XYZ file of C-alpha atoms in Angstrom:
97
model
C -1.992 27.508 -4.236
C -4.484 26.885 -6.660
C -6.913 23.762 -5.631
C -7.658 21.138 -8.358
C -11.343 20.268 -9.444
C -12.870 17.115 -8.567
C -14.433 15.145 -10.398
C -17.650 12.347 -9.992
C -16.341 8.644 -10.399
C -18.385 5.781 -9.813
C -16.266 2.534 -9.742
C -17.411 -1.140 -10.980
C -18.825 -1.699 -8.240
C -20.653 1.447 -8.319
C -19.692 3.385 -5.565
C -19.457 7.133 -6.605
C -16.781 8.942 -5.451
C -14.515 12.178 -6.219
C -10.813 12.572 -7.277
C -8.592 15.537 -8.790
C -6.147 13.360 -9.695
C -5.679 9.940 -12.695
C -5.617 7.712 -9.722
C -8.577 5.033 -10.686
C -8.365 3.636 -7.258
C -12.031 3.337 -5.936
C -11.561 4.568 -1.929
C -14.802 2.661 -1.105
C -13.304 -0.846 -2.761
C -9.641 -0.120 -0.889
C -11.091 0.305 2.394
C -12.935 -2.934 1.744
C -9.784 -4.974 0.837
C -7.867 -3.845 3.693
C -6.406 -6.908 5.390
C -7.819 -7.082 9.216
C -4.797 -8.168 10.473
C -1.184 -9.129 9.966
C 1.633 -6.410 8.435
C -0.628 -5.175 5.389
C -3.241 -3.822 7.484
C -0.851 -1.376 9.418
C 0.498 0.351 6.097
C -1.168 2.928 3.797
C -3.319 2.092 1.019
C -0.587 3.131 -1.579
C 2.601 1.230 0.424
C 0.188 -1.885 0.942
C -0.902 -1.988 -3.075
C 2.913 -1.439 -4.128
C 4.125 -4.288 -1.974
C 1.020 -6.738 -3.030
C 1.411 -5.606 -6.408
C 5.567 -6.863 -6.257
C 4.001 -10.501 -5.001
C 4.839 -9.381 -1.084
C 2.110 -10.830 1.210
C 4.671 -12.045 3.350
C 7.107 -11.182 6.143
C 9.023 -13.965 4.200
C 8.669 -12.746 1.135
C 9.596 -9.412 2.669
C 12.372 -9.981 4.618
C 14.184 -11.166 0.887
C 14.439 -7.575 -0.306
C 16.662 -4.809 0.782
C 14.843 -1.493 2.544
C 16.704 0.467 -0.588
C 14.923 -2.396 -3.110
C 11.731 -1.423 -1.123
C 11.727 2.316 -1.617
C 11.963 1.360 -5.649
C 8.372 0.499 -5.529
C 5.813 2.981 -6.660
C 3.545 4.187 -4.211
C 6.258 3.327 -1.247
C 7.699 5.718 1.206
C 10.006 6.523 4.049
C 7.453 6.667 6.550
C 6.457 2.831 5.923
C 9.901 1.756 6.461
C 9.899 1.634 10.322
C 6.220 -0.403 10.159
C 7.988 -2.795 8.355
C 10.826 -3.341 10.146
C 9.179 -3.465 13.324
C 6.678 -6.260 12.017
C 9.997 -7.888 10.661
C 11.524 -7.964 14.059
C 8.362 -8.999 15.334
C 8.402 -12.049 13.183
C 12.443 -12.510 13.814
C 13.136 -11.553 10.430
C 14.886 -8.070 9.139
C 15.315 -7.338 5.626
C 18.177 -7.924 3.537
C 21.332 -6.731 4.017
């Protein structure tokens, strides 16, 4: 398996960091916009950008999609599906049917 090359960013905020991949996404400026609490803060950075970035901030808002609808986003997976149903349940809501 051949490993990719990484290369120097530095963001706009000027934190350097490396990446092999396209991905712009400063890890520096994630970690610091990581909620502290409620159902955000347990997922990944990726699942937790593609749900904010569908207007999802909300076990509400959540619990009006489908777990298949879900999946659609980009940067969402299988594994964040049981995170989110648990905080669902926790709130008394479950997605839609």
């Amino acid at each position: 398996m051949a490993t990719s090359e990484k290369n120097l960013r530095v963001c706009n905020k000027g934190h350097k960091y490396y990446k092999s991949s396209d991905c712009p996404t400063c890890p520096t400026c994630e970690q610091e916009r990581k909620p502290e609490n409620r159902f955000l803060s347990l997922l990944s950075a990726p699942a937790r950008r593609a749900l904010e970035n569908n207007g999802i901030t909300s076990l509400e808002k959540l619990s009006t999609y489908s777990e298949k609808e879900i999946l659609k986003f980009h940067g969402m997976g299988p594994a964040s599906l049981p995170i989110l149903r648990t905080a669902l349940l926790e709130g008394g809501l479950s997605f839609k049917s």
